[in-house]
PDB file of C-alpha atoms in Angstrom:
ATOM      1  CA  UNK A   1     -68.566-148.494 -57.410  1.00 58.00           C
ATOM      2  CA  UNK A   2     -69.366-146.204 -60.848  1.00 60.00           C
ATOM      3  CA  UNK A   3     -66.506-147.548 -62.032  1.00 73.00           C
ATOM      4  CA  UNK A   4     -67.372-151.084 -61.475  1.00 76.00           C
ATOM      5  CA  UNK A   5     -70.655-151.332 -62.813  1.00 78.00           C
ATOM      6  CA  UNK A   6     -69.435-149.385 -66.179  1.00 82.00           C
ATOM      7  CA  UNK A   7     -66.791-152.349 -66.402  1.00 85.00           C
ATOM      8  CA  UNK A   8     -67.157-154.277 -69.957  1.00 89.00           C
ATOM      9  CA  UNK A   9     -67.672-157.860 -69.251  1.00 92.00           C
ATOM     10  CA  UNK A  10     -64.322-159.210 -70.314  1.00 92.00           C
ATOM     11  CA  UNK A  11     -62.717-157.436 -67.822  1.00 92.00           C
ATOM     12  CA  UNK A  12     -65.593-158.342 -65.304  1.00 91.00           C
ATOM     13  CA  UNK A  13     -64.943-162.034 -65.644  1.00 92.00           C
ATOM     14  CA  UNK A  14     -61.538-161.599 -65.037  1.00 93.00           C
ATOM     15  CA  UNK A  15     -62.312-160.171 -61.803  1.00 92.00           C
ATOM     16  CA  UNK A  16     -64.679-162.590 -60.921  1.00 91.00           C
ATOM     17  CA  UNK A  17     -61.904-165.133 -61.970  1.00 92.00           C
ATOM     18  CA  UNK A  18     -59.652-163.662 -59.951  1.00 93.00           C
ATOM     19  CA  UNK A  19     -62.153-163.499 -56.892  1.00 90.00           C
ATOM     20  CA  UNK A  20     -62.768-167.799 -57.318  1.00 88.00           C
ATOM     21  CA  UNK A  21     -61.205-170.798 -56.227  1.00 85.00           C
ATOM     22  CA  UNK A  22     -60.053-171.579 -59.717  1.00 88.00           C
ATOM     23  CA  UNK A  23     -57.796-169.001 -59.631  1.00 89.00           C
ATOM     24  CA  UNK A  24     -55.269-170.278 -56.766  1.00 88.00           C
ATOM     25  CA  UNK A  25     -54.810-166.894 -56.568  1.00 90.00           C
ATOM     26  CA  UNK A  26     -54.145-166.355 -52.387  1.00 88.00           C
ATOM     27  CA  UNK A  27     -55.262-163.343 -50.366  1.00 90.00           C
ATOM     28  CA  UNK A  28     -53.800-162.114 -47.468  1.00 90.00           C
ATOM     29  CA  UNK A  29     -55.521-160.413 -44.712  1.00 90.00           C
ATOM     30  CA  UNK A  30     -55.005-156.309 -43.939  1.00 90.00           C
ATOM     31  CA  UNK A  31     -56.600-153.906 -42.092  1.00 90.00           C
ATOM     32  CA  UNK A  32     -57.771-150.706 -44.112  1.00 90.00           C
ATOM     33  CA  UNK A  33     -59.448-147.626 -42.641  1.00 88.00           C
ATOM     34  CA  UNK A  34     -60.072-150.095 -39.108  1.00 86.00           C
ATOM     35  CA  UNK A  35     -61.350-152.731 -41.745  1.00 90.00           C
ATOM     36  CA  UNK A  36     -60.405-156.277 -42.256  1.00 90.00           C
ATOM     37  CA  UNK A  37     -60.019-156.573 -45.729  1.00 91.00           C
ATOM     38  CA  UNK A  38     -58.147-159.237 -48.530  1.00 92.00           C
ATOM     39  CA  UNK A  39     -55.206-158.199 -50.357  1.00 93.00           C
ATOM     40  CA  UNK A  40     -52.868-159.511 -52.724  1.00 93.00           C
ATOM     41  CA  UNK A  41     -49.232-159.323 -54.577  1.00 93.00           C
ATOM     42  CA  UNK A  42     -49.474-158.511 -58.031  1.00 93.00           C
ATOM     43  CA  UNK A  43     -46.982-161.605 -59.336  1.00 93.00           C
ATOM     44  CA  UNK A  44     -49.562-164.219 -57.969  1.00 93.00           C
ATOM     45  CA  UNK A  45     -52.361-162.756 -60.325  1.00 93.00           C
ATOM     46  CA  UNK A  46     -49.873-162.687 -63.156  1.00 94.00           C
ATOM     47  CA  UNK A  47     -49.877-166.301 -62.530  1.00 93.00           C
ATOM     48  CA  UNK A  48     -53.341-166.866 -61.830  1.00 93.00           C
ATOM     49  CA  UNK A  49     -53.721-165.325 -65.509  1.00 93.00           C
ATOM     50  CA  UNK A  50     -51.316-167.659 -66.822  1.00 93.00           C
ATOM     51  CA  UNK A  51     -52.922-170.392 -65.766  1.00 92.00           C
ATOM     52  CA  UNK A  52     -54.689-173.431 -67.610  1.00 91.00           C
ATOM     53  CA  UNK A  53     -57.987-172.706 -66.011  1.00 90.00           C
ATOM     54  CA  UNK A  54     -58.162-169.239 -67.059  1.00 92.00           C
ATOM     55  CA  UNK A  55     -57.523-170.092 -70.738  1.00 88.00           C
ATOM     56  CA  UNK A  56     -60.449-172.517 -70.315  1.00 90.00           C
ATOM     57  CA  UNK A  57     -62.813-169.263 -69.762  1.00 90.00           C
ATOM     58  CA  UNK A  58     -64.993-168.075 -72.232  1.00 89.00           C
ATOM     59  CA  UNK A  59     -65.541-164.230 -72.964  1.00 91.00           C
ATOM     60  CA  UNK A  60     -62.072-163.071 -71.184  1.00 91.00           C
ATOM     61  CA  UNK A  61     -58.756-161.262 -73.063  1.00 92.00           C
ATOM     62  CA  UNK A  62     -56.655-163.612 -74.615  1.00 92.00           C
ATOM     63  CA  UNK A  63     -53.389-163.757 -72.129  1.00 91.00           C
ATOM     64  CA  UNK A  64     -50.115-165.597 -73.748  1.00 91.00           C
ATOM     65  CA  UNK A  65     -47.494-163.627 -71.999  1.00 93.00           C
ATOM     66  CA  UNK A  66     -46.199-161.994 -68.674  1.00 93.00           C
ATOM     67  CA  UNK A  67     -46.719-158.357 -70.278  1.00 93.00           C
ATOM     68  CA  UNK A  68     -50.092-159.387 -71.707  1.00 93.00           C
ATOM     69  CA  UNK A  69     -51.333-160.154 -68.191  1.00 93.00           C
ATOM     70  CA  UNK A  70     -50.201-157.072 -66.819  1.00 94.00           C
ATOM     71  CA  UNK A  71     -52.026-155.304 -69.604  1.00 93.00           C
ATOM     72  CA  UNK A  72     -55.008-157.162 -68.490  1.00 94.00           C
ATOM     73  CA  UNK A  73     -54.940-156.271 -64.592  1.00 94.00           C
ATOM     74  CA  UNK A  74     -54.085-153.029 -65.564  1.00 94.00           C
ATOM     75  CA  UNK A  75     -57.140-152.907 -67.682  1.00 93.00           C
ATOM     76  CA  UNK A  76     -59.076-154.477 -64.135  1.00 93.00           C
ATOM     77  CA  UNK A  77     -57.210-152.162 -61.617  1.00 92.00           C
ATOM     78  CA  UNK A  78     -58.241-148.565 -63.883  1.00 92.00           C
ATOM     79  CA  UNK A  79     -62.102-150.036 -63.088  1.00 90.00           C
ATOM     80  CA  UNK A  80     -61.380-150.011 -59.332  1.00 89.00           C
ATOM     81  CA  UNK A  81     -62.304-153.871 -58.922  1.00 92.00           C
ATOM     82  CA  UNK A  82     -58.600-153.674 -56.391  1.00 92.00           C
ATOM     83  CA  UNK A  83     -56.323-150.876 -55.854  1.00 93.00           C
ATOM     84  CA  UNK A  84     -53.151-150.482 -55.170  1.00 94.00           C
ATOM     85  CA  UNK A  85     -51.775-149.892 -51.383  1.00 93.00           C
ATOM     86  CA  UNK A  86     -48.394-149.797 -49.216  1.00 92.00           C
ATOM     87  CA  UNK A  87     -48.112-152.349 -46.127  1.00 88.00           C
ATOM     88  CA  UNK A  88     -47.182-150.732 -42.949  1.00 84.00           C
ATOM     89  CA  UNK A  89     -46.577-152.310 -39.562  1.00 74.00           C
ATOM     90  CA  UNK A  90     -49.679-154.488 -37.742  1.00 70.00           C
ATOM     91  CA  UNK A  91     -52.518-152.781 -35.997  1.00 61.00           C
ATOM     92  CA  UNK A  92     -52.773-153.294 -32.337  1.00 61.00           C
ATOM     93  CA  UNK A  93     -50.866-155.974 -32.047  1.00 58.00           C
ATOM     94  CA  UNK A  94     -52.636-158.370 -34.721  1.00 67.00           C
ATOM     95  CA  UNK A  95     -50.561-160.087 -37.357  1.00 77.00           C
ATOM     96  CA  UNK A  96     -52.604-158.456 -39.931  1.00 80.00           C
ATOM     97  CA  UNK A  97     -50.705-155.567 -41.829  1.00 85.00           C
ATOM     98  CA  UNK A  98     -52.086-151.978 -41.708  1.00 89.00           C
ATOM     99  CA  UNK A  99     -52.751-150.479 -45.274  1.00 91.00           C
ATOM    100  CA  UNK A 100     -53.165-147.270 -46.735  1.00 91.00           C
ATOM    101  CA  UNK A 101     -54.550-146.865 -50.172  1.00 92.00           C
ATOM    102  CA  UNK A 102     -51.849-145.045 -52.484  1.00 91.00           C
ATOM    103  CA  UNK A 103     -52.422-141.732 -54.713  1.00 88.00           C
ATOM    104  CA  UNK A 104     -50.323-143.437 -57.664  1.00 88.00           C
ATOM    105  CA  UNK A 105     -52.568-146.344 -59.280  1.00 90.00           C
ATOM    106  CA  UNK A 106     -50.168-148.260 -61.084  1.00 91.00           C
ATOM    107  CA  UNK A 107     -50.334-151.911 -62.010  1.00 91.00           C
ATOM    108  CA  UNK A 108     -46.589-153.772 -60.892  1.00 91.00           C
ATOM    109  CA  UNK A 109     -45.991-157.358 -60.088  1.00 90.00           C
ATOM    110  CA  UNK A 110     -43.927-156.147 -56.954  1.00 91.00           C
ATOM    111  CA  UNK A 111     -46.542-154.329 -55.280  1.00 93.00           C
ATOM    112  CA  UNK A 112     -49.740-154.964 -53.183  1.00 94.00           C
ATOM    113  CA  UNK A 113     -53.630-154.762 -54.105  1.00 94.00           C
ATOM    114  CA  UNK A 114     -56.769-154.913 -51.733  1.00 94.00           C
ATOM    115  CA  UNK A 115     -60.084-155.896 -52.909  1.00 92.00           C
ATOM    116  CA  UNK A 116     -62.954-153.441 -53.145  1.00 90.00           C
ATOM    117  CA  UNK A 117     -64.429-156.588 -55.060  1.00 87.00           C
ATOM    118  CA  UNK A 118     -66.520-159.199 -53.141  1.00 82.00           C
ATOM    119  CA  UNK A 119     -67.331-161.783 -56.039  1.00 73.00           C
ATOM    120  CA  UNK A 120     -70.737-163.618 -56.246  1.00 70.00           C
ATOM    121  CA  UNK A 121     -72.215-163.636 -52.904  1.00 71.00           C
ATOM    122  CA  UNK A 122     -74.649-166.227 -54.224  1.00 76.00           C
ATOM    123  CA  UNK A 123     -72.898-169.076 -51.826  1.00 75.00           C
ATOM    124  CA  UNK A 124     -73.165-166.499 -48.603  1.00 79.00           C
ATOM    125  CA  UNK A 125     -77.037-166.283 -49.494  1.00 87.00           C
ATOM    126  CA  UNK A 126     -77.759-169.376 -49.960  1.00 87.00           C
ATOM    127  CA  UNK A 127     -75.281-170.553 -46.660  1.00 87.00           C
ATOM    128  CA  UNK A 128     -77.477-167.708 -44.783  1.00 89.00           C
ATOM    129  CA  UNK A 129     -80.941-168.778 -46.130  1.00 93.00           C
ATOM    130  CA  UNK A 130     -80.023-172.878 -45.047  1.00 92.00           C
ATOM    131  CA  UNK A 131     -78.744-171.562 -41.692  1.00 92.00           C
ATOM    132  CA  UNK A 132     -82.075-169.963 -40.902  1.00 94.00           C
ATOM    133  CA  UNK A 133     -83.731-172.509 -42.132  1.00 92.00           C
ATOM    134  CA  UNK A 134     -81.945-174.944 -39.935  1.00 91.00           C
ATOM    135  CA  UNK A 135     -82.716-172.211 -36.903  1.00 92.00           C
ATOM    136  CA  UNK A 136     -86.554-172.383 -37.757  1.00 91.00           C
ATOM    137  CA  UNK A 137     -87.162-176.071 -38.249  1.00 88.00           C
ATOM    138  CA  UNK A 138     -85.057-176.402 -34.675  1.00 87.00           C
ATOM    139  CA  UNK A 139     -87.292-174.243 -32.634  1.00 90.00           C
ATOM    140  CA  UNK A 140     -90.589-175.904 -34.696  1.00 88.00           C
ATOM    141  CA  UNK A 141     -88.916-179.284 -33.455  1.00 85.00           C
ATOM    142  CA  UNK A 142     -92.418-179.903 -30.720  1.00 86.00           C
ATOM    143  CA  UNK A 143     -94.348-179.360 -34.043  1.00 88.00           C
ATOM    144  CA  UNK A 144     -93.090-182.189 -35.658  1.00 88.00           C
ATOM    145  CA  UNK A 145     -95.023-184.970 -36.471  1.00 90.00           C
ATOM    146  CA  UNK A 146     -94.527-187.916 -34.167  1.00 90.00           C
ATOM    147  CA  UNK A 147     -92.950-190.264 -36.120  1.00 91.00           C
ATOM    148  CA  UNK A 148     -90.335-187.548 -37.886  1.00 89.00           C
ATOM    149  CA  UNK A 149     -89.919-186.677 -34.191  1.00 88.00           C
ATOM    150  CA  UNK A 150     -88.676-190.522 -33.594  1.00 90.00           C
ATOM    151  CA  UNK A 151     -86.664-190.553 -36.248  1.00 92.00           C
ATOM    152  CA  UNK A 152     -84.243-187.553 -35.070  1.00 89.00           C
ATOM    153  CA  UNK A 153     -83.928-188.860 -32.033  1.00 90.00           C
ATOM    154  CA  UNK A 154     -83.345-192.451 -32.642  1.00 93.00           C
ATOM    155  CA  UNK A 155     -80.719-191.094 -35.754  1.00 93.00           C
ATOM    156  CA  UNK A 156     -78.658-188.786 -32.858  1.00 91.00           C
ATOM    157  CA  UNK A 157     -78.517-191.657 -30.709  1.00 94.00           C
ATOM    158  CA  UNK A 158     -76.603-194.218 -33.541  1.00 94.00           C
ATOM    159  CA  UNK A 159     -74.437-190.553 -33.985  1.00 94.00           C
ATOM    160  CA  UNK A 160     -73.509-190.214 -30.274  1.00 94.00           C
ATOM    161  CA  UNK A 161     -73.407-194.279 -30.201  1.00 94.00           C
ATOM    162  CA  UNK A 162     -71.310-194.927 -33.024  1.00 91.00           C
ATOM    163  CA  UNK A 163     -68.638-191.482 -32.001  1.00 92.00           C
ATOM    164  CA  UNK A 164     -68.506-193.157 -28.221  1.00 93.00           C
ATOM    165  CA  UNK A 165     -67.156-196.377 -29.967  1.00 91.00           C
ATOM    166  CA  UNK A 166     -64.220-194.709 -32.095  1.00 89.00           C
ATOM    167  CA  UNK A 167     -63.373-192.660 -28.620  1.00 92.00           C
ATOM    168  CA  UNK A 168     -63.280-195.985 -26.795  1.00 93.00           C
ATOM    169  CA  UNK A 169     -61.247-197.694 -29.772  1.00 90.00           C
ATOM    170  CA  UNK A 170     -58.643-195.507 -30.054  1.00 90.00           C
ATOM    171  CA  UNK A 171     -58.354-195.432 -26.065  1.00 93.00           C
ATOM    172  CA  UNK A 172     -57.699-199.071 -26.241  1.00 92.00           C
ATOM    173  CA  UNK A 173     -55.592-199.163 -29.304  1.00 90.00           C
ATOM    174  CA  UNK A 174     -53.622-196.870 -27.307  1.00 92.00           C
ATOM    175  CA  UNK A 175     -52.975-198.650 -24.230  1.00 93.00           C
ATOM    176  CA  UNK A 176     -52.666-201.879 -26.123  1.00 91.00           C
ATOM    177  CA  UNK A 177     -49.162-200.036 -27.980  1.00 91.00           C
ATOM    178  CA  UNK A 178     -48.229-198.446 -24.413  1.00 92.00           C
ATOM    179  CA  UNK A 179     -48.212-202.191 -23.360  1.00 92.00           C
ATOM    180  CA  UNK A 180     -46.953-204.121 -26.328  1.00 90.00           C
ATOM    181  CA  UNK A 181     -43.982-201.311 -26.527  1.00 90.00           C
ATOM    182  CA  UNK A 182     -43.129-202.571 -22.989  1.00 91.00           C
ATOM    183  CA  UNK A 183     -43.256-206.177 -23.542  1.00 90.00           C
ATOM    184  CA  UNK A 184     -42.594-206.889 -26.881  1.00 88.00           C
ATOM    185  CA  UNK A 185     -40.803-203.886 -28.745  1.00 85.00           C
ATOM    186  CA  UNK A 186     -41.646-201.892 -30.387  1.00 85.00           C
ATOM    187  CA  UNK A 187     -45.013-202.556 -30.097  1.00 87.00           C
ATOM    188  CA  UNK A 188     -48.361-203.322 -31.862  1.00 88.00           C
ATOM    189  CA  UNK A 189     -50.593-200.930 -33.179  1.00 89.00           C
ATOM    190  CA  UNK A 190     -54.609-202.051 -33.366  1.00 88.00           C
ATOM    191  CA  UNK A 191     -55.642-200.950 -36.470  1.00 87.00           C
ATOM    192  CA  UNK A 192     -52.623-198.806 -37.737  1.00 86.00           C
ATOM    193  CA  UNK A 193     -55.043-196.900 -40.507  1.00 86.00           C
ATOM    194  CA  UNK A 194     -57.306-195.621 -38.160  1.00 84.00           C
ATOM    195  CA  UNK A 195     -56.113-192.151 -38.075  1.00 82.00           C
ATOM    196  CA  UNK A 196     -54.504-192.466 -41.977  1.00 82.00           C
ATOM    197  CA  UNK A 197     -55.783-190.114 -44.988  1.00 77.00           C
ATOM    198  CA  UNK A 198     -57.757-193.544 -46.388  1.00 79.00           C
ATOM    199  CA  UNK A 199     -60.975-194.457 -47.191  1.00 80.00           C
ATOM    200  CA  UNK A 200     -63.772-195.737 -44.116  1.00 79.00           C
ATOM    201  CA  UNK A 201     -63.022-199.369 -44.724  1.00 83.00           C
ATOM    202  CA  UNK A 202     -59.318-199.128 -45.415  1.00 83.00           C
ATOM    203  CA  UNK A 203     -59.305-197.182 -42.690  1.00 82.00           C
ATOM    204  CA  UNK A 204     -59.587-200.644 -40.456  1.00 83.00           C
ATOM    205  CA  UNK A 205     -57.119-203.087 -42.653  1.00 86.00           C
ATOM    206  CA  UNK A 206     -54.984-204.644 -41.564  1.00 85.00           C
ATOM    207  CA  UNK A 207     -56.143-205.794 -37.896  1.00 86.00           C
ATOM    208  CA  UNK A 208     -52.987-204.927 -36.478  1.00 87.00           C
ATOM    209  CA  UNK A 209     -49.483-204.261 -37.206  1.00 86.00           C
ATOM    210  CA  UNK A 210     -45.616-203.353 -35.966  1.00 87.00           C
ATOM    211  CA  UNK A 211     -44.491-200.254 -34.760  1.00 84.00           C
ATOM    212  CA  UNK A 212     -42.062-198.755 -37.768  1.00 79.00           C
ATOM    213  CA  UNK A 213     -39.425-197.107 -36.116  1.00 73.00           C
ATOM    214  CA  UNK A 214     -38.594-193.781 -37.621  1.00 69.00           C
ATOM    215  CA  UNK A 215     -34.915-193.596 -39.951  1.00 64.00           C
ATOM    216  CA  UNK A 216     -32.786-191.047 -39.070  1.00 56.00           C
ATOM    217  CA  UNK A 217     -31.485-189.163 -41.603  1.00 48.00           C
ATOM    218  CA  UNK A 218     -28.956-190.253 -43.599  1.00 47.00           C
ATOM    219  CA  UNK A 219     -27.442-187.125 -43.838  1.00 43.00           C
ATOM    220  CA  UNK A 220     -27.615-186.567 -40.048  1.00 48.00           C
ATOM    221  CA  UNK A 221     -26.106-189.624 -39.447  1.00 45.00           C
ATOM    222  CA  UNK A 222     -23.063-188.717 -41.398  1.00 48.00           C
ATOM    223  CA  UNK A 223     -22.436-185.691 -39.153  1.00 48.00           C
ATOM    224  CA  UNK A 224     -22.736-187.775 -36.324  1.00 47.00           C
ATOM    225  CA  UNK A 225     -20.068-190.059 -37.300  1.00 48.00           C
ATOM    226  CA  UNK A 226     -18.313-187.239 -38.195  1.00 48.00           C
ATOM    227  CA  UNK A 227     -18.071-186.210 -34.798  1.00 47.00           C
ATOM    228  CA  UNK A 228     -21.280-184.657 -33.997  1.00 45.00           C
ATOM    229  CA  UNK A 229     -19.721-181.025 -36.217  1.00 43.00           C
ATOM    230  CA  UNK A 230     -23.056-179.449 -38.388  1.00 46.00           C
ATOM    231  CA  UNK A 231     -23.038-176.443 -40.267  1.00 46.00           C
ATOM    232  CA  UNK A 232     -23.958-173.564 -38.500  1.00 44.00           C
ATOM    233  CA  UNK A 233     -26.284-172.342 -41.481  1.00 46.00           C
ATOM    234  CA  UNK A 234     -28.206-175.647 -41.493  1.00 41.00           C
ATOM    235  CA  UNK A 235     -31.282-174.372 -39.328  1.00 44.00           C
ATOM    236  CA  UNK A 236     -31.380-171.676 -41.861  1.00 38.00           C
ATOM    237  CA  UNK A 237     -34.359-172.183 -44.776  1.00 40.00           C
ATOM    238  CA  UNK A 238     -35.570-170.477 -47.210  1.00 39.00           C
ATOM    239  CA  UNK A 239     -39.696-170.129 -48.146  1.00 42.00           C
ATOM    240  CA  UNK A 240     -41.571-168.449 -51.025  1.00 43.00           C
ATOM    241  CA  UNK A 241     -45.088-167.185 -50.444  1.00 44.00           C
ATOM    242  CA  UNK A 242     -46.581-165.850 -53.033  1.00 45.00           C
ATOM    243  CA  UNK A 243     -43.209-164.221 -54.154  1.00 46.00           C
ATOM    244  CA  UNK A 244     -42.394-163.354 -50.759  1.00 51.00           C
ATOM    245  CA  UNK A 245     -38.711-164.083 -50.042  1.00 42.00           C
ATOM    246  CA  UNK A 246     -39.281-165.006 -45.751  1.00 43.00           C
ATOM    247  CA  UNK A 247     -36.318-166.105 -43.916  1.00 41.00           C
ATOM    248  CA  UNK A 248     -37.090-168.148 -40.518  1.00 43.00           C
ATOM    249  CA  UNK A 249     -34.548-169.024 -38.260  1.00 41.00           C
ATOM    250  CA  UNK A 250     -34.101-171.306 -36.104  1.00 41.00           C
ATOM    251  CA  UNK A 251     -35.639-168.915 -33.199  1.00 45.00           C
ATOM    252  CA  UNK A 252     -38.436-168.801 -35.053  1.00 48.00           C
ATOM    253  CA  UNK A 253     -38.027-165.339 -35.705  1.00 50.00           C
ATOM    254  CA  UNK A 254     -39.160-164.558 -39.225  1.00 49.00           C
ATOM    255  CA  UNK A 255     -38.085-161.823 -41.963  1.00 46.00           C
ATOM    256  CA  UNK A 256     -40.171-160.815 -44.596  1.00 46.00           C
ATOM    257  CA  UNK A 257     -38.960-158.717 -47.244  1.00 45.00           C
TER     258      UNK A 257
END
């Protein structure tokens, strides 16, 4: 904590950079000393550092470069805003990784870093002072005046009202496919938006519309013709997390390096 608050403020704001949204930076959950804490790999805050937004910040070291940024976190890690730690198996049976602070502090893309950091906590007060407030004007509710009193009620009735409607329209919308699908393949969807990402009145245009039956894939089609023969390496894929080579099978067993 010394070492924090004798921090110069360049390197402050890159911590609190770091610690925001801005950032893209991801943290992964551990547990430390029976803790939940947030950890990270150091590549993904070489990136975060390489970043438009962070060249957009005012009163932060200049980064240009890989070795530059590594310079910088180095600069962040000596004033004990993260430090460095090994991953171990998962404690009691929790996906969460077990960690264990190391005696070498050195800054390397390749290894892990938990936060001893929280950021601005200004959001968590001011979430904490609303939620009491919501708490308090609840249980002062018979203290209302009348007519505010009226207005809450009549306001959680349209709410109720108006959520009992899209429950009832998507029952029907339903039943109307099941039927159509029966009758008339491959059916007729009421209001085919209704569950899209679009906007509240898009959301209800057009009226109604066709089933589209899903295309199978081109490529598995080919296979098929073929004789039904696929590779047996297919089912095998490849993700990156963060720099994280994981292979997942097609067991759904998963190996993280």
């Amino acid at each position: 904590m010394e070492k924090r608050t004798e921090a110069p403020r360049p390197i402050l704001n890159v911590a609190k950079y770091l610690r925001s949204s801005s950032s893209g930076l991801k943290n992964r959950q551990g547990v430390l000393n029976g803790k939940r804490v947030d950890y990270f790999k150091g590549k993904s805050a070489v990136k975060a550092l390489l970043k438009e937004s962070y060249g957009k910040l005012k009163e932060v070291p200049k980064v240009t470069s890989e070795n530059e940024a590594c310079e910088v976190l180095q600069e962040v890690l000596r004033h004990a805003f993260f430090l460095r730690v090994e991953r171990s198996g998962s404690e009691n049976g929790s996906r969460n990784k077990s960690l264990n602070v190391t005696s070498t502090q050195s800054w390397g893309k390749d290894q892990y870093y938990v936060w001893f950091y929280e950021g601005s906590q200004l959001m968590t007060i001011l979430g904490g002072i609303g939620l009491i407030s919501i708490v308090f004007a609840a249980v002062l509710f018979p203290l209302w005046p009348p007519i505010l009193r009226d207005t809450v009620w009549y306001l959680s009735v349209a709410i109720l009202s108006l959520f009992g409607v899209f429950m009832a329209l998507a029952v029907i919308r339903l039943i109307l496919f099941i039927i159509t699908m029966i009758i008339i393949p491959p059916g007729i969807w009421l209001f085919p938006n209704l569950f899209e990402d679009v906007g509240f009145i898009d959301s209800f245009i057009p009226l109604w519309a066709w089933e589209v039956p899903k295309k199978k894939d081109k490529v598995h089609e080919d296979e098929d013709e073929a004789g039904g023969s696929q590779n047996p390496n297919r089912d095998l894929r490849t993700t990156v997390e963060d720099g994280d080579e994981e292979e997942i099978y097609e067991d759904g067993n998963k190996k993280e390096n």
